[in-house]
Coordinates of C-alpha atoms and ligand atoms in Angstrom, one line a residue:
X25 CA -1.7 22.1 -2.9
X26 CA -0.8 18.8 -1.1
X27 CA 2.2 17.1 -2.1
X28 CA 1.8 13.3 -2.6
X29 CA 4.7 10.9 -2.8
X30 CA 4.3 7.6 -4.6
X31 CA 1.3 8.4 -6.1
X32 CA 1.8 6.3 -9.3
X33 CA 1.7 3.1 -7.5
X34 CA -1.4 1.3 -6.2
X35 CA -2.3 3.0 -3.2
X36 CA -1.1 6.3 -4.3
X37 CA -2.7 6.5 -7.4
X38 CA -6.2 5.4 -6.0
X39 CA -5.5 8.1 -3.5
X40 CA -4.9 11.0 -6.1
X41 CA -7.8 9.9 -8.0
X42 CA -10.0 9.8 -5.3
X43 CA -8.9 13.2 -3.9
X44 CA -9.3 15.0 -7.0
X45 CA -13.0 13.5 -7.6
X46 CA -13.9 14.9 -4.1
X47 CA -11.9 18.2 -4.1
X48 CA -10.2 20.9 -6.2
X49 CA -7.2 21.1 -4.2
X50 CA -4.4 20.3 -6.8
X51 CA -1.8 17.3 -5.9
X52 CA 1.9 17.5 -6.6
X53 CA 2.7 14.1 -7.5
X54 CA 6.3 13.0 -7.0
X55 CA 7.2 9.5 -8.0
X56 CA 10.4 7.4 -9.2
X57 CA 8.4 5.7 -11.6
X58 CA 10.1 2.2 -10.5
X59 CA 8.5 -1.1 -11.6
X60 CA 5.9 -0.6 -9.2
X61 CA 5.0 3.2 -10.5
X62 CA 2.7 3.3 -13.5
X63 CA 1.5 6.7 -15.2
X64 CA -1.1 4.8 -17.0
X65 CA -3.1 4.5 -13.3
X66 CA -3.7 8.2 -13.8
X67 CA -4.6 8.4 -17.5
X68 CA -7.9 9.8 -16.7
X69 CA -6.3 12.9 -15.5
X70 CA -4.7 13.8 -18.7
X71 CA -4.7 17.4 -19.1
X72 CA -6.2 18.1 -15.7
X73 CA -4.4 21.4 -14.4
X74 CA -5.1 20.0 -10.7
X75 CA -2.4 17.5 -11.2
X76 CA 1.3 18.1 -11.5
X77 CA 3.6 15.1 -12.1
X78 CA 7.0 15.3 -11.2
X79 CA 9.3 12.2 -11.9
X80 CA 11.9 11.9 -9.2
X81 CA 13.0 10.5 -5.9
X82 CA 12.1 11.3 -2.3
X83 CA 16.0 10.7 -1.9
X84 CA 16.9 13.5 -4.1
X85 CA 17.3 16.4 -1.5
X86 CA 18.2 19.4 -4.0
X87 CA 14.9 18.3 -6.0
X88 CA 12.7 18.1 -2.9
X89 CA 13.7 21.6 -1.7
X90 CA 13.3 23.1 -4.9
X91 CA 9.6 21.6 -5.4
X92 CA 8.6 22.3 -1.7
X93 CA 9.7 26.1 -2.1
X94 CA 8.1 26.3 -5.4
X95 CA 4.9 24.8 -4.9
X96 CA 4.3 25.6 -1.2
X97 CA 2.1 22.7 -0.1
X98 CA 0.2 22.6 2.9
X99 CA 0.6 19.1 3.5
X100 CA 2.9 16.1 2.5
X101 CA 1.3 12.3 2.3
X102 CA 4.3 9.9 1.7
X103 CA 3.2 6.8 -0.1
X104 CA 6.5 6.3 -1.8
X105 CA 8.2 3.1 -0.9
X106 CA 9.5 -0.3 -1.9
X107 CA 6.6 -2.4 -1.0
X108 CA 6.8 -6.3 -1.7
X109 CA 7.9 -8.5 0.9
X110 CA 9.5 -11.2 -1.4
X111 CA 11.6 -8.5 -3.7
X112 CA 13.1 -7.5 -0.3
X113 CA 14.0 -11.1 0.7
X114 CA 15.8 -11.2 -2.7
X115 CA 17.2 -7.9 -2.5
X116 CA 17.1 -5.4 0.6
X117 CA 19.2 -2.8 -0.8
X118 CA 16.5 -0.8 -2.6
X119 CA 14.1 -1.0 0.7
X120 CA 16.9 0.3 2.9
X121 CA 17.7 3.2 0.0
X122 CA 14.2 4.2 -0.3
X123 CA 12.1 3.6 2.9
X124 CA 14.7 4.5 5.0
X125 CA 17.1 7.1 3.5
X126 CA 14.6 8.3 1.1
X127 CA 12.1 8.8 4.1
X128 CA 15.1 10.6 6.3
X129 CA 15.6 12.9 3.4
X130 CA 12.0 13.6 3.0
X131 CA 11.6 14.4 6.5
X132 CA 14.7 16.6 6.3
X133 CA 13.6 18.5 3.5
X134 CA 10.2 19.0 4.9
X135 CA 11.9 20.2 8.3
X136 CA 13.6 23.0 6.4
X137 CA 10.7 24.1 4.4
X138 CA 8.5 23.8 7.6
X139 CA 10.8 26.3 9.4
X140 CA 10.1 28.8 6.3
X141 CA 6.6 28.7 6.9
X142 CA 4.7 31.8 8.6
X143 CA 3.0 30.9 11.7
X144 CA -0.5 30.3 10.5
X145 CA 0.9 27.9 7.5
X146 CA 2.7 26.0 10.3
X147 CA -0.3 25.8 12.4
X148 CA -1.9 23.9 9.1
X149 CA 0.8 22.2 7.9
X150 CA 0.6 18.1 8.1
X151 CA 3.2 15.4 7.3
X152 CA 1.4 11.8 6.9
X153 CA 3.3 8.9 6.5
X154 CA 1.6 5.9 5.1
X155 CA 3.0 2.5 6.8
X156 CA 2.1 -1.2 7.5
X157 CA 0.7 -3.5 10.2
X158 CA 4.0 -5.5 9.1
X159 CA 6.1 -3.5 11.5
X160 CA 4.0 -5.0 14.4
X161 CA 5.3 -8.7 13.5
X162 CA 3.2 -12.1 13.3
X163 CA 0.4 -12.9 15.8
X164 CA -0.6 -16.0 17.3
X165 CA -3.9 -17.6 16.3
X166 CA -5.8 -16.1 19.2
X167 CA -3.8 -13.3 20.2
X168 CA -5.7 -9.9 20.1
X169 CA -5.4 -7.7 17.0
X170 CA -2.5 -5.2 16.9
X171 CA -3.3 -2.0 18.6
X172 CA -1.2 1.3 18.0
X173 CA 0.9 0.5 21.3
X174 CA 1.5 -3.0 20.1
X175 CA 5.3 -3.4 20.2
X176 CA 7.5 -3.2 17.0
X177 CA 8.7 -6.9 15.8
X178 CA 9.3 -6.4 11.9
X179 CA 10.6 -10.0 10.3
X180 CA 11.4 -9.4 6.8
X181 CA 13.6 -6.6 5.2
X182 CA 10.5 -4.7 4.1
X183 CA 8.7 -4.5 7.3
X184 CA 12.2 -3.8 9.1
X185 CA 12.7 -0.9 6.7
X186 CA 9.1 0.5 7.1
X187 CA 9.4 0.4 11.0
X188 CA 12.8 2.2 10.6
X189 CA 11.2 4.9 8.7
X190 CA 8.2 4.9 11.4
X191 CA 10.5 5.4 14.0
X192 CA 12.4 8.4 11.9
X193 CA 8.6 10.3 11.7
X194 CA 8.2 9.8 15.2
X195 CA 11.4 11.0 16.1
X196 CA 10.8 14.2 13.9
X197 CA 8.0 15.1 15.7
X198 CA 9.4 14.8 19.4
X199 CA 12.6 16.1 18.5
X200 CA 12.0 19.2 16.2
X201 CA 8.1 19.6 16.4
X202 CA 7.2 18.6 12.9
X203 CA 3.5 17.9 12.7
X204 CA 3.5 14.5 11.8
X205 CA 0.7 11.9 11.8
X206 CA 1.1 8.1 11.1
X207 CA -1.3 5.3 9.7
X208 CA -0.5 1.7 9.8
X209 CA -2.9 -0.2 7.4
X210 CA -3.3 -4.0 7.0
X211 CA -3.4 -5.7 3.4
X212 CA -5.0 -3.4 0.6
X213 CA -6.6 -4.8 -2.4
X214 CA -8.4 -3.0 -5.5
X215 CA -7.7 -1.6 -9.0
X216 CA -4.3 -1.0 -10.0
X217 CA -2.8 -3.5 -7.6
X218 CA 0.4 -4.7 -9.4
X219 CA 0.5 -8.5 -10.1
X220 CA 3.2 -9.6 -8.1
X221 CA 0.9 -9.5 -4.7
X222 CA -1.3 -12.4 -4.0
X223 CA -4.9 -11.1 -5.2
X224 CA -4.1 -9.7 -8.5
X225 CA -1.3 -12.5 -9.3
X226 CA -4.2 -15.3 -8.6
X227 CA -6.9 -13.0 -10.9
X228 CA -4.0 -12.7 -13.7
X229 CA -2.6 -16.3 -13.3
X230 CA -6.3 -18.1 -13.3
X231 CA -7.2 -16.4 -16.4
X232 CA -4.1 -17.0 -18.1
X233 CA -4.5 -20.7 -17.3
X234 CA -1.2 -20.8 -15.1
X235 CA -0.7 -22.3 -11.7
X236 CA -2.2 -20.4 -8.6
X237 CA 0.8 -20.2 -6.3
X238 CA 0.1 -20.8 -2.4
X239 CA 3.1 -20.6 -0.2
X240 CA 3.2 -23.4 2.4
X241 CA 0.1 -24.7 3.8
X242 CA -1.9 -21.3 2.9
X243 CA -3.2 -20.7 6.4
X244 CA -1.4 -17.4 6.9
X245 CA -4.0 -15.0 7.8
X246 CA -4.1 -11.5 6.5
X247 CA -6.7 -8.5 7.4
X248 CA -8.0 -7.5 3.9
X249 CA -9.2 -3.6 3.3
X250 CA -10.3 -2.2 -0.1
X251 CA -8.1 0.4 -1.3
X252 CA -10.6 2.8 -1.3
X253 CA -11.2 2.6 2.2
X254 CA -7.7 3.0 3.0
X255 CA -7.7 6.5 0.7
X256 CA -10.8 7.4 2.7
X257 CA -9.1 6.7 6.2
X258 CA -5.9 8.8 5.2
X259 CA -8.3 11.5 4.0
X260 CA -9.8 11.6 7.6
X261 CA -6.7 11.6 9.5
X262 CA -5.2 14.0 7.5
X263 CA -8.3 16.4 8.1
X264 CA -8.5 15.6 12.0
X265 CA -5.9 13.2 13.3
X266 CA -3.9 14.5 16.4
X267 CA -0.4 15.6 15.7
X268 CA 2.0 12.9 16.6
X269 CA -0.5 10.1 16.7
X270 CA -0.6 6.7 15.1
X271 CA -3.8 5.4 13.6
X272 CA -4.3 1.9 12.6
X273 CA -6.3 1.1 9.4
X274 CA -8.0 -2.1 8.9
X275 CA -11.2 -3.7 7.4
X276 CA -11.7 -6.4 10.2
X277 CA -11.6 -8.8 7.4
X278 CA -8.8 -11.6 8.4
X279 CA -9.0 -14.4 6.0
X280 CA -6.5 -17.3 5.4
X281 CA -4.6 -17.0 2.2
X282 CA -6.4 -20.5 0.8
X283 CA -10.0 -19.0 1.7
X284 CA -8.8 -15.7 -0.4
X285 CA -8.0 -17.8 -3.5
X286 CA -11.0 -19.8 -3.4
X287 CA -13.2 -16.7 -3.3
X288 CA -11.3 -15.4 -6.6
X289 CA -11.9 -18.9 -8.2
X290 CA -15.5 -18.8 -7.3
X291 CA -16.0 -15.1 -8.4
X292 CA -14.1 -15.9 -11.8
X293 CA -16.1 -19.3 -12.2
X294 CA -19.2 -17.1 -11.9
X295 CA -17.8 -14.1 -14.0
X296 CA -15.5 -15.5 -16.6
X297 CA -15.8 -19.5 -16.6
X298 CA -13.1 -21.9 -17.9
X299 CA -13.9 -22.8 -21.2
X300 CA -13.7 -26.7 -19.9
X301 CA -16.2 -26.0 -17.3
X302 CA -13.8 -26.8 -14.3
X303 CA -13.6 -24.7 -11.6
X304 CA -10.2 -22.4 -11.4
X305 CA -9.6 -24.0 -8.3
X306 CA -8.0 -26.9 -10.1
X307 CA -5.0 -24.4 -11.2
X308 CA -4.0 -24.0 -7.3
X309 CA -0.8 -25.3 -6.6
X310 CA 1.3 -25.4 -3.6
X311 CA 4.8 -24.0 -3.7
X312 CA 7.9 -23.5 -1.2
X313 CA 7.1 -21.2 1.8
X314 CA 8.4 -17.6 2.0
X315 CA 11.1 -17.4 4.3
X316 CA 10.4 -16.2 7.7
X317 CA 6.7 -16.0 6.6
X318 CA 4.5 -14.0 9.2
X319 CA 1.6 -16.3 10.4
X320 CA -1.2 -13.8 11.1
X321 CA -1.9 -10.1 11.0
X322 CA -4.8 -8.6 12.3
X323 CA -5.8 -4.5 12.9
X324 CA -7.8 -3.1 15.7
X325 CA -9.1 -0.2 14.1
X326 CA -11.1 1.1 17.0
X327 CA -9.0 4.5 17.8
X328 CA -9.6 5.5 13.9
X329 CA -13.6 4.7 14.5
X330 CA -14.1 6.1 18.0
X331 CA -11.7 9.5 17.7
X332 CA -12.2 10.1 14.0
X333 CA -15.3 8.3 12.8
X334 CA -14.1 6.5 10.1
X335 CA -15.3 2.9 9.0
X336 CA -14.8 1.0 5.7
X337 CA -17.4 1.1 3.2
X338 CA -17.2 -2.2 1.6
X339 CA -17.0 -5.9 3.0
X340 CA -14.7 -8.2 1.7
X341 CA -17.2 -9.8 -0.1
X342 CA -18.3 -6.5 -2.2
X343 CA -14.8 -5.4 -2.2
X344 CA -13.5 -8.7 -3.8
X345 CA -16.2 -8.7 -6.6
X346 CA -15.5 -5.2 -7.5
X347 CA -11.9 -6.1 -7.7
X348 CA -12.7 -9.2 -9.9
X349 CA -14.7 -7.1 -12.3
X350 CA -11.9 -4.3 -12.6
X351 CA -9.5 -6.7 -13.8
X352 CA -11.9 -8.5 -16.1
X353 CA -12.6 -4.8 -17.6
X354 CA -9.1 -4.1 -17.8
X355 CA -7.3 -6.8 -19.7
X356 CA -5.0 -4.1 -21.4
X357 CA -3.7 -2.5 -18.2
X358 CA -2.7 -6.1 -17.2
X359 CA -1.1 -7.0 -20.1
X360 CA 0.9 -3.7 -20.3
X361 CA 2.1 -4.2 -16.8
X362 CA 3.0 -7.8 -17.0
X363 CA 5.3 -7.5 -20.1
X364 CA 9.0 -6.7 -19.9
X365 CA 10.5 -6.8 -16.4
X366 CA 7.5 -8.3 -14.9
X367 CA 8.6 -11.7 -16.7
X368 CA 11.9 -11.3 -15.3
X369 CA 10.6 -11.2 -11.6
X370 CA 7.9 -14.1 -11.9
X371 CA 10.9 -16.2 -13.4
X372 CA 13.1 -15.4 -10.6
X373 CA 10.5 -15.8 -7.9
X374 CA 8.3 -19.0 -9.2
X375 CA 10.9 -20.5 -12.0
X376 CA 11.7 -19.7 -15.6
X377 CA 8.7 -21.8 -16.7
X378 CA 6.3 -19.8 -15.1
X379 CA 7.0 -16.7 -16.8
Ligands
NAD536 P1 3.7 0.4 -4.6 O1 4.6 -0.5 -4.6 O2 2.4 -0.3 -5.8 O3 3.9 1.9 -5.2 C1 5.3 2.3 -4.6 C2 5.2 3.8 -5.7 O4 6.3 4.5 -4.9 C3 5.6 3.6 -6.7 O5 4.7 4.4 -7.8 C4 7.0 3.8 -7.2 O6 7.3 4.1 -8.4 C5 7.1 4.7 -6.0 N1 8.3 5.0 -5.4 C6 9.4 3.9 -5.1 N2 10.6 4.4 -4.9 C7 10.4 5.9 -4.7 C8 11.3 7.0 -4.5 N3 12.4 6.7 -4.1 N4 10.7 8.3 -4.7 C9 9.8 8.3 -5.3 N5 8.7 7.3 -5.4 C10 8.9 6.1 -5.2 O7 3.2 0.4 -3.4 P2 1.8 0.2 -2.9 O8 1.0 -0.9 -2.7 O9 0.7 1.3 -3.3 O10 2.1 1.0 -0.9 C11 2.1 2.5 -1.2 C12 2.6 2.5 0.8 O11 1.6 1.8 1.4 C13 3.7 1.9 0.9 O12 4.5 3.2 1.6 C14 3.6 0.8 1.4 O13 4.5 0.5 2.4 C15 2.5 1.3 2.1 N6 1.2 0.0 2.5 C16 0.8 -0.9 1.5 C17 0.0 -1.8 1.7 C18 -0.5 -2.5 0.8 O14 -1.3 -3.8 0.9 N7 -0.4 -2.7 -0.3 C19 -0.5 -1.8 3.1 C20 -0.2 -0.9 4.1 C21 0.5 0.1 3.8
DAU537 O1 0.1 -5.9 5.5 C1 0.1 -4.8 4.9 C2 1.1 -5.2 3.6 O2 0.5 -6.0 2.5 C3 2.1 -4.4 2.9 O3 2.6 -3.5 3.9 C4 2.7 -4.6 1.8 O4 3.3 -3.6 0.9 C5 1.7 -5.6 0.7 O5 2.9 -6.1 0.0 C6 1.3 -6.6 1.7 O6 2.3 -7.8 1.9 P1 2.0 -9.2 2.0 O7 3.4 -10.0 1.9 O8 1.0 -9.7 3.0 O9 1.1 -9.3 0.6 P2 1.2 -10.4 -0.7 O10 0.2 -10.1 -1.4 O11 2.6 -10.4 -1.0 O12 0.8 -11.8 0.0 C7 -0.1 -12.0 0.8 C8 -0.1 -13.4 1.6 O13 -0.3 -14.7 0.5 C9 1.2 -13.5 2.2 O14 0.8 -14.2 3.2 C10 1.9 -14.4 1.4 C11 0.8 -15.1 0.3 N1 1.4 -15.3 -0.8 C12 1.7 -14.3 -1.9 C13 2.3 -14.4 -3.3 C14 2.6 -13.3 -3.9 C15 1.2 -16.8 -1.5 O15 0.5 -17.6 -0.9 N2 1.6 -17.0 -2.9 C16 2.1 -15.9 -3.6 O16 2.5 -16.2 -5.0

């Protein structure tokens, strides 16, 4: 079996669902179920013996040692993290604890477990760390996209904590010979995306008749990848990546935020028009910029394509249409995740009257 951490979050749950749709190899899913973890994402696996869920933290050394000894996974895929930049600005502590201390504890536990394996199992074992393009910092308008050798220049507490985790993973390979792989991916979107992030937030607010908040001038650029394409890239790197290597994952879809929001409004105008016949674009509102806001990210994914033959299956246009349809078809999922503590977050970030 494989051990997946953070498998109840946005990307992790998509990964677990895709994995079990394509293989009978069981998944041990360790997730702390923070505000971002949601077992409803995995409801279709109820009663499926191939999915074993454990509620717990990657920072819990005793739990990790017990799980590894008991289940003997042949690989670990580490998604578990605090992932939202704005939250890291309001309160970095959780990001340090999970993304740095948690990754360190996980590496320590895996190092001890790896030492107990027989030669043939050690040969096959992999630790895949899921990271982000944000560790490379912000690109100038015409600068080439981030390659794997771009220097690290993280600008937010979130990206700094992910950068630290990447460095620890690298060090465990060089110092202890742990068979690691690291993927640094651009912005994902798709089903089960928590509506604190731009794309699901805009879909949710549009349908609720609320403002669509654009930070600053809306000309910041992100490189968007449909989440299922990220999952296929991780499977490919896990299967064939060279040990100790880093692989950048991206969709070659650089878009300014305002263009993304216009695309969403146009899709919603077509698929679920406003009752008054106006475009959802009339709900766009400019709000204060994110402190330290990175201007542009772009991923050069040629290494992954040339070495491992991976390419995204979705274009921005097909992926966005699928995503809007998914949110329109799952109003109950959205209603469930936008109750309770979600309202507290929206009140803190955008003003109490917007919650
Ligand atoms: P998410 O916030 O939706 O999910 C994170 C999951 O980790 C949640 O289920 C949460 O409960 C769990 N978790 C948090 N702390 C934990 C702990 N201490 N122990 C165990 N589980 C814990 O995040 P996501 O968007 O799915 O991102 C997953 C990973 O991919 C992260 O490492 C993130 O840095 C990386 N990543 C995300 C994106 C993106 O666009 N979302 C892009 C590139 C890389
Ligand atoms: O690049 C990969 C990263 O993408 C991941 O590592 C992070 O975990 C993930 O959260 C995401 O980070 P971003 O900060 O790019 O994503 P977010 O959806 O928060 O914001 C996307 C862009 O939209 C960013 O430029 C900020 C802007 N934005 C965001 C929100 C929530 C707005 O203009 N308004 C908003 O309300």
